[in-house]
XYZ file of C-alpha atoms in Angstrom:
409
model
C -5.914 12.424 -6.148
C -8.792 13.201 -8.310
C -6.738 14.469 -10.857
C -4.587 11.550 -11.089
C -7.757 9.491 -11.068
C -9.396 10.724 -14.419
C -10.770 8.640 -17.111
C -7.744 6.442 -18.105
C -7.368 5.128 -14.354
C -10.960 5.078 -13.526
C -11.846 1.816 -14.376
C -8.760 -0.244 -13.091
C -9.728 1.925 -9.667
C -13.032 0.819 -9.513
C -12.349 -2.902 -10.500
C -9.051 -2.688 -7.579
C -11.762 -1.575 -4.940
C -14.558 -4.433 -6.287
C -12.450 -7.051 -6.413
C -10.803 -6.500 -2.892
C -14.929 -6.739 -1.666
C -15.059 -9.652 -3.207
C -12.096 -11.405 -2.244
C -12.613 -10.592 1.424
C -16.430 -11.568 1.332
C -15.204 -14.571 0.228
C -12.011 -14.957 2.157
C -13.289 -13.993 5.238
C -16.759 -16.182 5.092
C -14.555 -19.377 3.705
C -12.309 -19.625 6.694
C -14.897 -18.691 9.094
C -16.884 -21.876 7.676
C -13.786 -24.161 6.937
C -12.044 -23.919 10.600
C -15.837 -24.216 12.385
C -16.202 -26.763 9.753
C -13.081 -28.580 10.738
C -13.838 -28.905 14.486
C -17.900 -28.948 14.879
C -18.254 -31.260 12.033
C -15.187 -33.223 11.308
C -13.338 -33.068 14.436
C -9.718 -32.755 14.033
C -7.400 -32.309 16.969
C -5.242 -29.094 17.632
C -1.814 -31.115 15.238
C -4.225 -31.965 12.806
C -5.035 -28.314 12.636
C -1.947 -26.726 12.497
C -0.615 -29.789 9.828
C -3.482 -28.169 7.733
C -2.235 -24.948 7.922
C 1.565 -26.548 6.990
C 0.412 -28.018 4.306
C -1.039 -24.730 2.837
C 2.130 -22.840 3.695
C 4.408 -24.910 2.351
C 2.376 -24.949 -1.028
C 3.028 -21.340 -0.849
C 6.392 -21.145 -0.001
C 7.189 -23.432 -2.953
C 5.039 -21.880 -5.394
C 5.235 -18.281 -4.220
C 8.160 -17.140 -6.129
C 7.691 -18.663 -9.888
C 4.282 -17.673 -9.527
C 5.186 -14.484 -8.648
C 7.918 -14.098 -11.475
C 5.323 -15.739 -13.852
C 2.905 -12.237 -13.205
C 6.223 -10.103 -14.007
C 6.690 -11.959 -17.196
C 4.068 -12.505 -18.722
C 1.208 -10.969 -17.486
C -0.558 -9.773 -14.227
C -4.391 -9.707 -14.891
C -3.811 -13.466 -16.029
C -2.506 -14.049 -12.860
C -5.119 -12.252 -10.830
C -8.360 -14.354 -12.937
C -6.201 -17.819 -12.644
C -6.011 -16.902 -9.079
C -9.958 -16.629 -8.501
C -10.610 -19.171 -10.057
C -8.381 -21.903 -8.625
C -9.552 -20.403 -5.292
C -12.762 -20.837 -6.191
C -12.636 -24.345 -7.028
C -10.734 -24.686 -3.619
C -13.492 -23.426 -1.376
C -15.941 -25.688 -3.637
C -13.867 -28.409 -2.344
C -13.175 -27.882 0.976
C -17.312 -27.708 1.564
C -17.332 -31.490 0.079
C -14.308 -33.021 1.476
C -14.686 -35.344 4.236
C -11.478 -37.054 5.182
C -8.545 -35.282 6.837
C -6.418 -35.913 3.723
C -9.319 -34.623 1.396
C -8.980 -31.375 3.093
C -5.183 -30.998 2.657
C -5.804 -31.239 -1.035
C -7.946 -28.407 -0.462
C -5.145 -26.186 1.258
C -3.174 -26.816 -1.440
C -4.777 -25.713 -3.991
C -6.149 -22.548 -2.284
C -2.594 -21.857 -1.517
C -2.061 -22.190 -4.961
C -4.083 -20.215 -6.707
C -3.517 -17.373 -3.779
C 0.322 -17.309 -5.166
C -1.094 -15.740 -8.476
C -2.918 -12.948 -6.593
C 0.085 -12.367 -4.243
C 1.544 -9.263 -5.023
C 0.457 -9.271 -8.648
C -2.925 -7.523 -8.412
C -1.388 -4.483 -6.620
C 2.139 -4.762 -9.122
C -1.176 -4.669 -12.325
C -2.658 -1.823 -10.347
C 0.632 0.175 -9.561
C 1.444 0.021 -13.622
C -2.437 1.117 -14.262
C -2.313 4.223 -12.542
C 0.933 4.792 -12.853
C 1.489 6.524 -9.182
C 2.879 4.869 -6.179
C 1.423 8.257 -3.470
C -2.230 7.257 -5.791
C -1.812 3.430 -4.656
C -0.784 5.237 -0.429
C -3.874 7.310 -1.065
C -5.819 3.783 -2.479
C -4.575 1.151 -0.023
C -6.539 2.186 2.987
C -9.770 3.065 1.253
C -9.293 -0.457 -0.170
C -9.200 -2.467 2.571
C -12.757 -0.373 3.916
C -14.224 -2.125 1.038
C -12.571 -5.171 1.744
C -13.746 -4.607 5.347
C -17.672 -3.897 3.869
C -17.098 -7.105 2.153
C -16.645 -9.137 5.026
C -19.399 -8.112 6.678
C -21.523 -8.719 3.837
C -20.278 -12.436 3.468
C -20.069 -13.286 7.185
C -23.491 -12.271 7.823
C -25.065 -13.388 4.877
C -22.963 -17.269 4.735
C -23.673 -17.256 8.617
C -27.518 -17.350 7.937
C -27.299 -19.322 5.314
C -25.054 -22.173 7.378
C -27.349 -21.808 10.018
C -30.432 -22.677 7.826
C -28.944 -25.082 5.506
C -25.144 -26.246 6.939
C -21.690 -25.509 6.807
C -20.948 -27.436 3.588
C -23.231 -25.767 1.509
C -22.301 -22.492 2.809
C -18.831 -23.321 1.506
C -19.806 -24.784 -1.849
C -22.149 -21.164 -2.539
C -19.074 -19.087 -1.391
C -16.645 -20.823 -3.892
C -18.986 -20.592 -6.710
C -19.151 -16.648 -5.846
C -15.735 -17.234 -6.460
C -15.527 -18.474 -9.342
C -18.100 -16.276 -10.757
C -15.640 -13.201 -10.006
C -13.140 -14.615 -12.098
C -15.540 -14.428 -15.102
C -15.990 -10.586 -14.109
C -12.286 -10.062 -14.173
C -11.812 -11.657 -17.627
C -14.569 -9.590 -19.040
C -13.667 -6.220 -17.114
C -9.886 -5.970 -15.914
C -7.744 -4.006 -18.402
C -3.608 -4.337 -18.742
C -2.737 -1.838 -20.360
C 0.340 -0.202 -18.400
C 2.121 -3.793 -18.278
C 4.983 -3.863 -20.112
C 6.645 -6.895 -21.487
C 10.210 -7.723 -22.405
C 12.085 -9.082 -25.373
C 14.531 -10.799 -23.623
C 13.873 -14.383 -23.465
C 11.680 -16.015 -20.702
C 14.805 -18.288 -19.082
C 17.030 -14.641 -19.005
C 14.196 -12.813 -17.905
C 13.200 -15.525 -15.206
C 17.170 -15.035 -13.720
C 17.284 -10.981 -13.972
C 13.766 -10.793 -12.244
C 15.192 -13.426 -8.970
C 18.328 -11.204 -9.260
C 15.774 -8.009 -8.895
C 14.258 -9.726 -6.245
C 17.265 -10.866 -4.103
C 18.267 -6.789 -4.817
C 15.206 -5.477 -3.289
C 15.453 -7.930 -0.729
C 18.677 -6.804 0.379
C 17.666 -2.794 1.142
C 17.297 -2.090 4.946
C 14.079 -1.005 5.269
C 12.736 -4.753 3.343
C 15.237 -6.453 5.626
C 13.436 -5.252 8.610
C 9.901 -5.753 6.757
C 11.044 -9.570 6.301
C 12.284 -10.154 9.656
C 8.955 -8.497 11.223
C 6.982 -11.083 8.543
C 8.406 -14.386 8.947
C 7.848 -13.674 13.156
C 4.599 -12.673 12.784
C 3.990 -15.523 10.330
C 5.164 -17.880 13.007
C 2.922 -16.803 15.687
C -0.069 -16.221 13.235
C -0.469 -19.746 12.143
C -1.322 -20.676 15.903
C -3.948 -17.890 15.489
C -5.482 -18.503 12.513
C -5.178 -22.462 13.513
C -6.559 -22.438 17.207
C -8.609 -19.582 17.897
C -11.798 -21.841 17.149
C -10.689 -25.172 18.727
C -9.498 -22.485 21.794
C -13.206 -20.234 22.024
C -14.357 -24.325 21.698
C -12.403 -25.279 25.038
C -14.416 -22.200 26.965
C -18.156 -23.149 25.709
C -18.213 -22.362 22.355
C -20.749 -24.904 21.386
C -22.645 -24.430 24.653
C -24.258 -21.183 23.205
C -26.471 -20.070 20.105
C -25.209 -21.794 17.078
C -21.282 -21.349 16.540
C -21.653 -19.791 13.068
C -23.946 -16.975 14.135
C -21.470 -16.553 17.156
C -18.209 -16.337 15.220
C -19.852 -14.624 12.057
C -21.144 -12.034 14.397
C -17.572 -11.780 16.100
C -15.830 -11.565 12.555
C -18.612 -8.479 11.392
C -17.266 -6.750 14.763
C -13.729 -6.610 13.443
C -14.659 -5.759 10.213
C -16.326 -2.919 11.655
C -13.274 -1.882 13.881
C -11.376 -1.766 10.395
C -13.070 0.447 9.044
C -13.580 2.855 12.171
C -9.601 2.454 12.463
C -8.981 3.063 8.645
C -11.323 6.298 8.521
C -9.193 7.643 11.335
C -6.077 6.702 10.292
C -6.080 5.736 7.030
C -4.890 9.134 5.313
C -1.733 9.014 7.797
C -0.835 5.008 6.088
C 1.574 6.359 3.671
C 5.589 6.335 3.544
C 7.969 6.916 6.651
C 4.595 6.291 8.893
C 4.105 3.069 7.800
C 6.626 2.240 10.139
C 4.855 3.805 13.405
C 2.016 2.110 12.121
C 3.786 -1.410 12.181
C 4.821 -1.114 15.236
C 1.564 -0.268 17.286
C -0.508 -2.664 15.185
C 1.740 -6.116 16.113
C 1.284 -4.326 19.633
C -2.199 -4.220 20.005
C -2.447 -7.817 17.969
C -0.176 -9.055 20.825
C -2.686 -7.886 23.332
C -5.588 -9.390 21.829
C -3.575 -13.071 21.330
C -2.666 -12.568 24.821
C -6.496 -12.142 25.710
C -7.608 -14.792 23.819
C -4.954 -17.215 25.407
C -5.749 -16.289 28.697
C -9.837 -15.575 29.022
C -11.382 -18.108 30.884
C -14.785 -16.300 29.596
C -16.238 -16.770 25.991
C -17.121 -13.439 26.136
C -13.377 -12.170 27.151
C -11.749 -13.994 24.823
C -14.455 -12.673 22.100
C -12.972 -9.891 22.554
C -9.738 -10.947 22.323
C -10.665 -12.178 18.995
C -11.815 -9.695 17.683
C -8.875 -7.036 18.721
C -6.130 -9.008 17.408
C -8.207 -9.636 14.121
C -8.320 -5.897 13.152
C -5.325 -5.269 14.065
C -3.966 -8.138 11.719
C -6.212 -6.781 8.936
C -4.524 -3.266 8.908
C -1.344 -4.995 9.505
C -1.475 -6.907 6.232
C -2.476 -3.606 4.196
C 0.673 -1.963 5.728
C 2.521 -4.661 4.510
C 1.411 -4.074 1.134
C 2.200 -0.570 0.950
C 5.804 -0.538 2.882
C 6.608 -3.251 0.527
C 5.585 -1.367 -2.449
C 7.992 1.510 -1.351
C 10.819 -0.842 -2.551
C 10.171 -2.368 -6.076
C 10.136 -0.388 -9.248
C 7.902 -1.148 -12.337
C 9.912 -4.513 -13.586
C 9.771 -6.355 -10.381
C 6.926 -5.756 -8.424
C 5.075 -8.729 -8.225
C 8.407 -10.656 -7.368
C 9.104 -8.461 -4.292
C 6.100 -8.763 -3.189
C 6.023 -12.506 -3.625
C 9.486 -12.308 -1.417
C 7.896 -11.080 1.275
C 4.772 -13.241 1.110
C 7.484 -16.274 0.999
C 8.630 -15.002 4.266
C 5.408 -14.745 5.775
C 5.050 -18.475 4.385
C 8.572 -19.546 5.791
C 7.369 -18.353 8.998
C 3.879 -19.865 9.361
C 5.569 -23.791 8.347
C 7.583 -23.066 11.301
C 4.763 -21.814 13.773
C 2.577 -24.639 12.199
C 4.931 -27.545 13.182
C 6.843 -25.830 16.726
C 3.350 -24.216 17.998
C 1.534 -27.316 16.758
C 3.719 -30.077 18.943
C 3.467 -27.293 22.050
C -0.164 -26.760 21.513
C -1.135 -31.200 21.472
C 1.769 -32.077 24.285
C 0.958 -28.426 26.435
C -2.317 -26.965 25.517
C -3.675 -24.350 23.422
C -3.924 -21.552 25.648
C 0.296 -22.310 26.081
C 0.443 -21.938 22.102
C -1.575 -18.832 21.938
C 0.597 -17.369 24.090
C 3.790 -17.939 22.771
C 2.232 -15.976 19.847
C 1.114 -13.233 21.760
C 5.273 -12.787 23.177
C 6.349 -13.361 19.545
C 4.145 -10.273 18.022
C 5.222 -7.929 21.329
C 8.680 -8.744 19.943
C 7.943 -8.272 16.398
C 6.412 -4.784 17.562
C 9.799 -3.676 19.085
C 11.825 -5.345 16.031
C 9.255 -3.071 13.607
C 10.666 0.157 15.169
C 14.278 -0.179 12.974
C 12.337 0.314 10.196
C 12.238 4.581 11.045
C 16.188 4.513 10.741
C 16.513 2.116 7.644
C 13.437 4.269 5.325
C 15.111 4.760 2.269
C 15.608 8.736 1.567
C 14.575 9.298 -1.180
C 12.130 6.569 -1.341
C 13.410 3.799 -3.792
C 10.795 3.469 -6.830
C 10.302 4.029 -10.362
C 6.697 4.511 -12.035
């Protein structure tokens, strides 16, 4: 891997790795903030929640796919810098909103500006180096860094809403933001991307037809099933866990953004002990195996969290189904990558992100109504059956690998 590293891939390594540390100290601290945010301070009830996270996913189911087509044809770094920097301006937002219907605005344009970074920073990587075993070998060391980075910006946004409050918190993470996105258009080369005479409307129809191709091949099919269930059961996850950790004393013991900043470092931390013991093995056929104990072990912790009737229990509960998610989502990226080739890559991958998408508008509205006319706990674990079945579904992905693997550098 060093060899394939040398000078002309050096730099797009290095700014891959950076901006992944930034992305996830910002990711990770925003939605820390914005869901304790959303409950402590503004108070919206377990629909409201979940209509949030609708909101955002049908932004991104909509936009997805153009966007996504948009990196193919034109360019990829573009997309990557817009990206930042609409996200950027979304976090800014989302720390000065006040009204439930200011805060939608802010999901949609954070889902947005995420559909330029879908699958186009690892298609503008993929061309840079040139290597699809370099971008196996890169994945997991990747998402360490991203795992650095958000313990970095959950420990140091924690403090800082604990001293000053939640909004500004927000506001300073968006502006980091935004700040990146001037790094990027100073720094990020393109310089494997290659462009195509054909017109934009004929190459906007052969790159869906690409798409709907890749789509098609086994070994996505089962990827896309496995997506759109776990998307379903996520967005009662992502959506609850707070308002659910709230229900068991939550507020009843130090201040909730040390508490859930400190629980959010922990799974960072079990990322990256994971990744350094597994990460090597993340890489074709055993992406599968991989799959298929992660949505396991994410089922367990759902299940936990559902069920503790201790803070403490359902802590830990928290923060088991949190790595596992984390890894999952870098497996994603890599058994996805395993079926594009250099034209297209940004448009499978924004396939399978519309999937995920398609899923969590479902789980947003169906787990939404069960967890307001039910309860929470009866939401969470409807997710927890739904990734134990996802899990088993995962497994047809060792008979449908394609052999030999489908891509062209």
């Amino acid at each position: 891997m060093a060899d394939e590293l040398g000078a002309p891939a050096h730099r797009p390594l290095w700014v891959f790795l950076q901006s992944g540390f930034v992305w996830q100290l910002c990711w990770s601290s925003y939605w820390t903030l914005f869901f304790l945010r959303v409950v402590v301070d503004v108070g919206l009830d377990p629909l409201q929640l979940l209509m949030l996270g609708t909101a955002k996913e049908v932004t991104i189911l909509l936009a997805e796919i153009p966007t996504g087509v948009l990196a193919d044809l034109r360019s990829r770094r573009l997309s990557v810098i817009l990206s930042f920097l609409i996200c950027g301006l979304a976090i800014v937002g989302a720390g000065l909103a006040g009204s439930f219907v200011a805060l939608v605005l802010t999901q949609v344009l954070w889902a947005f500006g995420s559909t330029f970074r879908s699958g186009a920073e690892v298609a503008w990587f993929t061309d840079e180096v040139g290597s699809l075993e370099v971008v196996d070998a890169v994945l997991p060391r990747r998402a360490r860094f991203e795992a650095v980075g958000s313990i970095v910006g959950l420990t140091a946004t924690a403090l800082l809403a604990a001293a000053t409050s939640l909004s500004t918190a927000l506001v300073v993470v968006g502006v980091v933001l935004l700040g990146w996105a001037v790094v990027l258009k100073l720094r990020m080369p393109e310089t494997g991307f290659q462009r195509h005479a054909a017109s934009a409307n004929s190459r906007f129809r052969q790159l869906l037809r690409e798409g709907f191709d890749a789509a098609s091949r086994p070994g996505l099919r089962v990827l896309l099933v496995v997506t759109v269930a776990t998307g379903f059961a996520s967005e009662a996850v992502d959506r609850l866990s707070v308002a659910r950790l709230d229900q068991i004393g939550l507020q009843d013991t130090i201040d909730p953004a040390l508490l859930i900043g400190g629980a959010s470092v922990m799974q960072s931390l079990g990322v990256i002990v994971l990744l350094f013991i597994v990460g090597r093995r993340l890489a074709g056929p055993r992406l599968v195996s991989a799959m298929v104990a992660l949505n396991a072990l994410t089922a367990i912790g759902v299940g936990v969290l559902a069920q503790g009737g201790l803070l403490a229990i359902a802590l830990i509960g928290m923060v088991t189904q949190g790595t596992a998610r984390s890894i999952a989502r870098t497996v994603t990226v890599a058994w996805t990558n395993h079926f594009t080739d250099r034209s297209n890559r940004a448009t499978v991958h924004s396939f399978v992100g519309q999937a995920q998408s398609l899923g969590e508008i479902s789980g947003g509205i169906g787990l939404g109504i069960v967890a307001q006319q039910i309860g929470i706990s009866t939401a969470l674990t409807i997710s927890a059956v739904i990734y134990l079945l996802a899990s088993g579904w995962s497994r047809r992905g060792h008979t449908r690998w394609p052999k030999p693997v489908l891509v062209h550098s």
